[in-house]
Amino acid sequence: MKSDFFKVQANNFRFALSLLVIFFPNAIVYALQLEDSNAYAGFQPVAFDPEYWMRAICASIVLAALMPRRVHLPSHFFLLLYGIFVPLNYVMFNAVGAYVDTPAFLWRFLVLLLPMLAIRACHQLRIIAAPMPLFRFRHVEKGIAVASLLIALIVLAKGPASAGFGLDDVYERRLDGREIFVAGSALSYMSTIVVNGFTPFLAFMGGVSRRRWLAVMALAMAFVYFYVVGLKSPIAFTALAYVVGLGLARGRGNGVYRPLALALGTAFIAFVAEIVLNKFSLVAEFFFRRVFVVPADVMQNYFDLISRNTSTNWSPFTGVNSAPDGVSYLVGRLYYNSDIANVNTNAFVDSLAARGLPGLFLTVCLVCVVTTWADAMYRSAKNPAFMYIGFMYALLLTEQAATTALISSGIGTLAVILSVSFVPKRQLSVAKRLPAQTALPVSHPN
């Protein structure tokens, strides 16, 4: 028994070291370029001193104890993706705007850990659930593909005159797109579902079933939305969904860590090459800044609104009065000097700022319900599509409110569809190659 305990701790320590490796390329990129190139936006030099590294080491050890080594269940995607892109991000770049003292850092880090602790606690539950076998999953998948393609073609036909593939006019296309795809309209709502939910789903299933044509079609649709309204993240989400699906089809429970590590390593090599050749790196601005630095800085601004901005009168019981536009626009006005900036952050910090502790509690409960349901459905149906629910919901939660990700981004729609579809036994050969469908104990996350 003691030997098992020490073995688990040794594995945790090794995994913590692997998480800590993420800090080094980010620190180099920030120090060499981002702090200077983004000084206009308020970026400050980050002191990579002993205090910084002590925080980084301690946080990595804690996260290593909560994150899974391999993905066996839909909920493991949340622990993995949320752990890397929210609390780990915050640890890396919480001081981009200003120094954060240790007491403030600790309570903010603990707030970010609460959802992970709750999901781990839910792993002790053995909920039983099964889909209602009303429709064959094959037919459902075809229906989603046809509907997505039709919506994408309508969007392409309605594209503004500014439509194109340029990176320098992305925001112009987005502003023009708002005039065509009016918020709240049917086309706007359906487009959001397709681009955030259905398109990555098709790519994921293309990877799981090794149908490259399905992934290519999904990626082409993602490029349509980039061409028309300048959306970049759906391209990355769709490509990542395909790679993750492919990794699961090969029976690799670590099929998420590898593409993430490969993306980070490739981006850093490209950064070095650009610095050597051009003295300036676009990869630093479009990858490292967007993926790691900006989300952490936005989180810090939300925490600052909660703790120190007396003009907002944030209350732990009701949150902040952000009428009429909402807390994301309030943050845009206070910290980015813009009346039109919709500055989103992860679902949990957003709910804490907007609705206080009750809002945070309800958001954690909602996410626990969705992920626990997906785990139960996956154990019962062995349909890899339920793994996608865990993957995409987790990814969206890192930058959207929980209800927005569930309703507006199509995850809820997919969940309902999957709840009434079934996969015939003879078609479950893919699922048999997926990782074992058993929840991991909280004390042994390997």
Coordinates of C-alpha atoms in Angstrom, one line a residue:
M1 CA 0.0 0.0 0.0
K2 CA 2.8 2.4 0.9
S3 CA 4.6 1.5 -2.3
D4 CA 1.5 2.4 -4.3
F5 CA 1.2 5.7 -2.5
F6 CA 4.8 6.7 -3.3
K7 CA 4.5 5.5 -6.9
V8 CA 1.5 7.8 -7.3
Q9 CA 3.4 10.7 -5.8
A10 CA 6.4 10.1 -8.1
N11 CA 4.1 10.1 -11.1
N12 CA 2.5 13.3 -9.9
F13 CA 5.9 14.9 -9.6
R14 CA 7.0 13.8 -13.0
F15 CA 3.7 15.1 -14.5
A16 CA 4.2 18.4 -12.6
L17 CA 7.6 18.8 -14.2
S18 CA 6.0 18.3 -17.6
L19 CA 3.5 21.0 -16.9
L20 CA 6.3 23.3 -15.7
V21 CA 8.0 22.9 -19.1
I22 CA 5.1 24.9 -20.6
F23 CA 6.3 28.0 -18.7
F24 CA 9.7 28.2 -20.3
P25 CA 8.9 28.9 -24.0
N26 CA 6.1 31.3 -22.9
A27 CA 8.5 33.2 -20.6
I28 CA 11.1 33.5 -23.4
V29 CA 8.5 34.6 -26.0
Y30 CA 7.1 37.2 -23.6
A31 CA 10.4 38.6 -22.5
L32 CA 11.9 38.8 -26.0
Q33 CA 8.9 40.3 -27.8
L34 CA 5.4 40.4 -26.3
E35 CA 6.1 42.8 -23.4
D36 CA 7.5 45.4 -25.9
S37 CA 5.2 44.8 -28.8
N38 CA 2.1 45.0 -26.6
A39 CA 3.2 47.8 -24.2
Y40 CA 0.6 50.0 -25.9
A41 CA -2.1 47.6 -24.4
G42 CA -0.7 47.9 -20.9
F43 CA 1.6 44.8 -20.9
Q44 CA 4.3 45.1 -18.2
P45 CA 7.6 43.3 -17.8
V46 CA 6.9 40.1 -15.8
A47 CA 9.5 39.4 -13.1
F48 CA 10.6 35.8 -13.6
D49 CA 12.1 35.8 -10.2
P50 CA 12.3 33.2 -7.4
E51 CA 8.8 34.1 -6.2
Y52 CA 7.4 33.6 -9.7
W53 CA 9.0 30.2 -10.0
M54 CA 7.9 29.1 -6.5
R55 CA 4.3 29.9 -7.4
A56 CA 4.8 28.0 -10.7
I57 CA 6.2 24.9 -9.1
C58 CA 3.5 24.8 -6.4
A59 CA 0.7 25.3 -8.8
S60 CA 2.0 22.7 -11.2
I61 CA 2.2 20.1 -8.4
V62 CA -1.4 20.9 -7.4
L63 CA -2.7 20.7 -11.0
A64 CA -0.7 17.5 -11.6
A65 CA -2.7 15.9 -8.7
L66 CA -6.0 16.9 -10.3
M67 CA -5.4 16.3 -14.0
P68 CA -5.6 12.9 -15.7
R69 CA -2.6 11.3 -17.4
R70 CA -4.9 9.8 -20.0
V71 CA -8.3 10.6 -21.3
H72 CA -10.7 7.7 -20.4
L73 CA -14.0 9.7 -20.0
P74 CA -15.6 12.9 -21.3
S75 CA -15.0 14.6 -18.0
H76 CA -11.3 14.1 -18.3
F77 CA -11.2 16.5 -21.2
F78 CA -12.5 19.2 -18.8
L79 CA -9.8 18.5 -16.2
L80 CA -7.1 18.5 -18.9
L81 CA -8.1 21.4 -21.1
Y82 CA -9.4 23.7 -18.3
G83 CA -6.4 22.9 -16.2
I84 CA -3.9 24.0 -18.8
F85 CA -5.8 26.9 -20.4
V86 CA -7.2 28.5 -17.2
P87 CA -5.4 28.0 -13.9
L88 CA -2.0 27.2 -15.5
N89 CA -2.4 30.2 -17.8
Y90 CA -3.3 32.4 -14.9
V91 CA -0.2 31.3 -13.0
M92 CA 2.0 32.1 -16.0
F93 CA 0.7 35.5 -16.8
N94 CA -1.4 36.9 -13.9
A95 CA 1.1 39.8 -13.6
V96 CA 1.0 41.1 -17.2
G97 CA -0.9 44.2 -16.2
A98 CA 0.5 44.7 -12.6
Y99 CA 2.1 42.7 -9.8
V100 CA -0.2 40.5 -7.8
D101 CA 0.8 39.8 -4.2
T102 CA 0.8 36.3 -2.9
P103 CA -2.4 36.4 -0.8
A104 CA -4.4 37.7 -3.7
F105 CA -2.8 35.2 -6.0
L106 CA -3.7 32.3 -3.7
W107 CA -7.4 33.0 -3.3
R108 CA -7.7 33.7 -7.1
F109 CA -5.9 30.4 -7.9
L110 CA -8.2 28.5 -5.4
V111 CA -11.3 30.0 -7.2
L112 CA -10.0 28.6 -10.4
L113 CA -9.4 25.2 -8.9
L114 CA -12.9 24.8 -7.5
P115 CA -14.4 23.4 -10.7
M116 CA -11.6 20.8 -11.0
L117 CA -12.2 19.7 -7.4
A118 CA -15.9 19.4 -8.0
I119 CA -15.4 17.2 -11.1
R120 CA -13.0 15.0 -9.2
A121 CA -15.6 14.6 -6.5
C122 CA -18.2 13.7 -9.1
H123 CA -16.0 10.8 -10.2
Q124 CA -17.1 9.0 -7.0
L125 CA -20.7 8.9 -8.3
R126 CA -21.8 6.0 -10.4
I127 CA -24.7 7.6 -12.3
I128 CA -26.6 5.2 -14.7
A129 CA -27.9 6.7 -18.0
A130 CA -28.5 5.4 -21.5
P131 CA -29.7 6.9 -24.8
M132 CA -33.2 6.3 -26.0
P133 CA -32.7 4.2 -29.2
L134 CA -34.9 6.3 -31.6
F135 CA -32.5 7.1 -34.4
R136 CA -29.4 5.4 -35.8
F137 CA -26.4 7.5 -35.1
R138 CA -25.3 7.1 -38.7
H139 CA -28.4 8.9 -39.9
V140 CA -28.0 11.6 -37.2
E141 CA -24.4 12.2 -38.3
K142 CA -25.5 12.6 -42.0
G143 CA -28.2 15.0 -40.9
I144 CA -25.8 17.2 -39.0
A145 CA -23.4 17.2 -42.0
V146 CA -26.1 18.2 -44.5
A147 CA -27.5 20.9 -42.2
S148 CA -24.1 22.3 -41.5
L149 CA -23.1 22.5 -45.1
L150 CA -26.4 24.2 -46.0
I151 CA -25.9 26.9 -43.3
A152 CA -22.3 27.4 -44.4
L153 CA -23.4 27.9 -48.0
I154 CA -26.0 30.5 -47.0
V155 CA -23.4 32.3 -44.9
L156 CA -21.0 32.3 -47.9
A157 CA -23.7 33.7 -50.1
K158 CA -24.4 36.5 -47.7
G159 CA -20.8 37.5 -47.1
P160 CA -19.9 41.2 -47.0
A161 CA -17.8 43.0 -49.6
S162 CA -14.9 42.9 -47.2
A163 CA -14.8 39.0 -47.2
G164 CA -11.4 37.5 -47.7
F165 CA -8.6 35.5 -46.2
G166 CA -6.4 38.4 -45.0
L167 CA -5.3 38.7 -41.4
D168 CA -5.0 42.4 -41.3
D169 CA -8.7 43.1 -41.9
V170 CA -10.1 40.4 -39.7
Y171 CA -11.8 42.9 -37.4
E172 CA -13.2 44.8 -40.3
R173 CA -14.9 41.6 -41.5
R174 CA -16.3 41.0 -38.0
L175 CA -17.8 44.5 -37.8
D176 CA -19.3 44.1 -41.3
G177 CA -20.6 40.7 -40.4
R178 CA -22.5 42.1 -37.4
E179 CA -24.6 44.2 -39.8
I180 CA -25.5 41.1 -41.9
F181 CA -25.8 38.5 -39.2
V182 CA -27.9 40.4 -36.7
A183 CA -27.5 39.2 -33.1
G184 CA -30.6 37.2 -32.2
S185 CA -31.6 36.3 -35.7
A186 CA -32.1 32.7 -36.8
L187 CA -29.2 32.7 -39.2
S188 CA -26.9 34.1 -36.5
Y189 CA -28.0 31.6 -34.0
M190 CA -27.7 28.6 -36.4
S191 CA -24.3 29.8 -37.7
T192 CA -23.0 29.9 -34.1
I193 CA -24.2 26.4 -33.5
V194 CA -22.6 25.2 -36.7
V195 CA -19.2 26.9 -36.3
N196 CA -18.7 26.2 -32.6
G197 CA -20.5 22.9 -32.2
F198 CA -21.3 21.0 -35.4
T199 CA -18.2 21.7 -37.5
P200 CA -15.6 20.5 -34.9
F201 CA -18.0 17.5 -34.2
L202 CA -17.8 16.4 -37.8
A203 CA -14.0 16.7 -37.7
F204 CA -13.8 14.7 -34.5
M205 CA -16.0 11.9 -35.9
G206 CA -13.8 12.0 -39.1
G207 CA -10.8 11.4 -36.9
V208 CA -12.4 8.7 -34.8
S209 CA -13.7 6.8 -37.8
R210 CA -10.7 7.8 -40.0
R211 CA -12.8 9.4 -42.6
R212 CA -10.5 12.1 -43.8
W213 CA -13.1 13.5 -46.2
L214 CA -15.4 14.3 -43.3
A215 CA -12.6 16.2 -41.5
V216 CA -11.7 18.1 -44.8
M217 CA -15.3 19.1 -45.3
A218 CA -15.5 20.3 -41.7
L219 CA -12.3 22.3 -42.0
A220 CA -13.5 23.8 -45.3
M221 CA -16.7 25.0 -43.5
A222 CA -14.5 26.5 -40.7
F223 CA -12.6 28.5 -43.4
V224 CA -15.9 29.8 -44.8
Y225 CA -16.6 31.5 -41.5
F226 CA -13.0 32.9 -41.4
Y227 CA -13.5 34.2 -45.0
V228 CA -16.9 35.8 -44.3
V229 CA -16.6 37.1 -40.7
G230 CA -13.0 36.7 -39.8
L231 CA -13.4 33.9 -37.1
K232 CA -10.0 32.2 -36.5
S233 CA -10.7 30.0 -33.4
P234 CA -13.1 27.6 -35.2
I235 CA -10.3 26.6 -37.6
A236 CA -8.0 25.7 -34.6
F237 CA -10.9 24.0 -32.8
T238 CA -11.8 21.9 -35.9
A239 CA -8.2 20.9 -36.6
L240 CA -7.7 20.0 -32.9
A241 CA -10.9 18.0 -32.8
Y242 CA -9.8 15.9 -35.8
V243 CA -6.4 15.2 -34.2
V244 CA -8.0 14.3 -30.8
G245 CA -10.5 12.0 -32.5
L246 CA -7.7 10.3 -34.5
G247 CA -5.7 9.8 -31.3
L248 CA -8.6 8.2 -29.6
A249 CA -9.2 5.9 -32.6
R250 CA -5.7 4.7 -32.2
G251 CA -6.4 3.7 -28.6
R252 CA -4.2 6.5 -27.2
G253 CA -5.6 8.0 -24.0
N254 CA -2.9 10.6 -24.2
G255 CA -4.0 11.6 -27.7
V256 CA -4.7 15.1 -26.4
Y257 CA -1.4 15.9 -24.7
R258 CA 0.7 14.9 -27.7
P259 CA -1.0 17.3 -30.2
L260 CA -0.9 20.1 -27.6
A261 CA 2.8 19.5 -26.9
L262 CA 3.5 19.3 -30.7
A263 CA 1.7 22.6 -31.3
L264 CA 3.6 24.3 -28.5
G265 CA 6.9 23.0 -29.7
T266 CA 6.3 23.8 -33.3
A267 CA 5.2 27.3 -32.5
F268 CA 8.3 27.9 -30.4
I269 CA 10.6 26.7 -33.2
A270 CA 8.7 29.0 -35.6
F271 CA 9.1 31.9 -33.2
V272 CA 12.9 31.3 -33.0
A273 CA 13.2 31.1 -36.8
E274 CA 11.1 34.4 -37.2
I275 CA 13.2 36.2 -34.6
V276 CA 16.4 35.2 -36.3
L277 CA 15.3 36.0 -39.8
N278 CA 13.0 39.0 -39.3
K279 CA 13.6 40.2 -35.7
F280 CA 9.8 40.0 -35.2
S281 CA 7.5 37.0 -34.9
L282 CA 3.9 36.7 -36.0
V283 CA 3.6 33.4 -34.2
A284 CA 4.3 35.2 -31.0
E285 CA 1.4 37.5 -31.6
F286 CA -1.2 35.1 -33.0
F287 CA -0.4 32.0 -31.0
F288 CA 1.4 32.7 -27.7
R289 CA -0.2 36.1 -27.1
R290 CA -3.8 34.9 -28.0
V291 CA -3.6 31.4 -26.4
F292 CA -1.7 32.1 -23.2
V293 CA -1.1 35.8 -22.4
V294 CA -4.4 37.5 -23.3
P295 CA -6.7 35.0 -21.5
A296 CA -4.7 35.3 -18.3
D297 CA -4.6 39.1 -18.5
V298 CA -8.4 39.2 -19.0
M299 CA -8.9 36.9 -16.0
Q300 CA -6.8 39.3 -13.9
N301 CA -8.9 42.2 -15.0
Y302 CA -12.0 40.4 -13.9
F303 CA -10.5 39.6 -10.5
D304 CA -9.4 43.2 -10.2
L305 CA -13.0 44.3 -10.9
I306 CA -14.2 41.9 -8.1
S307 CA -11.6 42.8 -5.5
R308 CA -10.5 46.4 -6.0
N309 CA -12.8 48.4 -8.3
T310 CA -15.1 50.2 -5.8
S311 CA -17.0 52.0 -8.6
T312 CA -18.6 48.7 -9.6
N313 CA -19.7 47.8 -6.1
W314 CA -19.3 44.1 -6.6
S315 CA -21.1 42.0 -4.0
P316 CA -20.3 38.3 -3.1
F317 CA -24.0 37.6 -3.1
T318 CA -25.2 39.4 -6.3
G319 CA -22.1 40.1 -8.3
V320 CA -21.7 43.4 -10.1
N321 CA -24.4 45.6 -11.6
S322 CA -23.4 45.5 -15.2
A323 CA -26.7 46.5 -16.8
P324 CA -27.6 46.8 -19.6
D325 CA -24.9 45.1 -21.6
G326 CA -23.4 42.5 -19.2
V327 CA -20.1 42.1 -17.3
S328 CA -18.1 41.4 -20.5
Y329 CA -18.9 44.9 -21.9
L330 CA -18.3 46.4 -18.5
V331 CA -14.8 45.0 -18.4
G332 CA -14.3 46.3 -22.0
R333 CA -15.2 49.8 -20.8
L334 CA -13.2 49.8 -17.6
Y335 CA -10.0 48.1 -18.7
Y336 CA -9.9 48.4 -22.5
N337 CA -11.5 51.9 -23.0
S338 CA -14.0 50.6 -25.5
D339 CA -17.8 50.7 -25.5
I340 CA -18.1 47.9 -28.1
A341 CA -15.4 45.5 -26.7
N342 CA -17.1 42.2 -25.6
V343 CA -14.3 40.9 -23.4
N344 CA -15.1 37.3 -22.5
T345 CA -13.3 35.1 -20.0
N346 CA -13.8 31.5 -18.7
A347 CA -17.3 30.5 -17.5
F348 CA -16.4 30.4 -13.8
V349 CA -14.7 33.8 -13.4
D350 CA -17.5 35.3 -15.6
S351 CA -20.2 33.9 -13.3
L352 CA -18.3 35.0 -10.1
A353 CA -18.1 38.6 -11.4
A354 CA -21.6 38.7 -12.9
R355 CA -23.6 36.9 -10.2
G356 CA -21.3 36.5 -7.2
L357 CA -20.7 33.3 -5.2
P358 CA -24.2 31.9 -6.0
G359 CA -23.5 32.3 -9.7
L360 CA -20.2 30.5 -9.3
F361 CA -21.8 27.7 -7.4
L362 CA -24.6 27.2 -10.0
T363 CA -22.1 27.3 -12.9
V364 CA -19.9 24.6 -11.2
C365 CA -23.1 22.5 -10.6
L366 CA -24.2 22.9 -14.2
V367 CA -20.8 21.8 -15.5
C368 CA -20.7 18.8 -13.1
V369 CA -24.2 17.7 -14.3
V370 CA -23.2 17.9 -18.0
T371 CA -19.9 16.1 -17.6
T372 CA -21.3 13.4 -15.2
W373 CA -24.1 12.8 -17.7
A374 CA -21.7 12.5 -20.6
D375 CA -19.6 10.1 -18.6
A376 CA -22.6 7.9 -17.8
M377 CA -23.8 8.0 -21.4
Y378 CA -20.4 7.0 -22.7
R379 CA -20.1 4.1 -20.3
S380 CA -23.5 2.8 -21.4
A381 CA -23.6 3.5 -25.1
K382 CA -19.8 3.3 -25.9
N383 CA -20.5 6.0 -28.6
P384 CA -17.3 8.1 -29.0
A385 CA -19.5 11.1 -29.9
F386 CA -20.1 11.5 -26.1
M387 CA -16.3 12.0 -25.8
Y388 CA -16.7 15.0 -28.1
I389 CA -19.3 16.5 -25.8
G390 CA -16.7 16.5 -23.0
F391 CA -14.0 17.7 -25.3
M392 CA -15.8 20.6 -26.9
Y393 CA -17.7 21.8 -23.9
A394 CA -14.5 22.0 -21.9
L395 CA -12.8 23.9 -24.7
L396 CA -15.6 26.4 -25.0
L397 CA -15.8 26.9 -21.2
T398 CA -12.3 28.3 -21.3
E399 CA -13.7 31.4 -23.0
Q400 CA -17.5 31.4 -22.8
A401 CA -20.2 31.4 -20.1
A402 CA -21.5 27.9 -19.3
T403 CA -25.0 28.5 -20.6
T404 CA -23.6 30.2 -23.8
A405 CA -21.4 27.2 -24.5
L406 CA -24.3 24.8 -23.8
I407 CA -27.1 26.6 -25.7
S408 CA -25.7 29.1 -28.2
S409 CA -22.7 27.0 -29.3
G410 CA -24.7 23.9 -29.9
I411 CA -23.4 21.5 -27.2
G412 CA -26.8 21.2 -25.7
T413 CA -28.4 20.6 -29.1
L414 CA -25.8 17.8 -29.7
A415 CA -26.4 16.4 -26.3
V416 CA -30.2 16.1 -27.0
I417 CA -29.6 14.5 -30.4
L418 CA -27.1 12.0 -29.0
S419 CA -29.6 11.1 -26.2
V420 CA -32.0 9.7 -28.7
S421 CA -29.6 8.0 -31.1
F422 CA -27.9 4.6 -31.0
V423 CA -25.0 2.8 -32.6
P424 CA -25.7 -0.8 -33.7
K425 CA -23.4 -3.3 -32.0
R426 CA -21.7 -4.3 -35.2
Q427 CA -20.6 -0.7 -35.6
L428 CA -18.9 -0.4 -32.2
S429 CA -15.5 -1.6 -33.3
V430 CA -14.1 1.9 -33.1
A431 CA -15.4 2.3 -29.5
K432 CA -13.6 -0.9 -28.5
R433 CA -10.3 0.6 -29.4
L434 CA -11.0 3.7 -27.2
P435 CA -9.5 3.8 -23.7
A436 CA -11.1 1.9 -20.8
Q437 CA -14.4 3.5 -19.8
T438 CA -13.9 3.5 -16.0
A439 CA -13.7 6.6 -13.8
L440 CA -10.3 7.1 -12.1
P441 CA -10.2 7.5 -8.3
V442 CA -9.5 11.0 -7.1
S443 CA -6.4 9.8 -5.2
H444 CA -4.9 8.1 -8.3
P445 CA -5.4 10.3 -11.4
N446 CA -3.0 8.3 -13.6

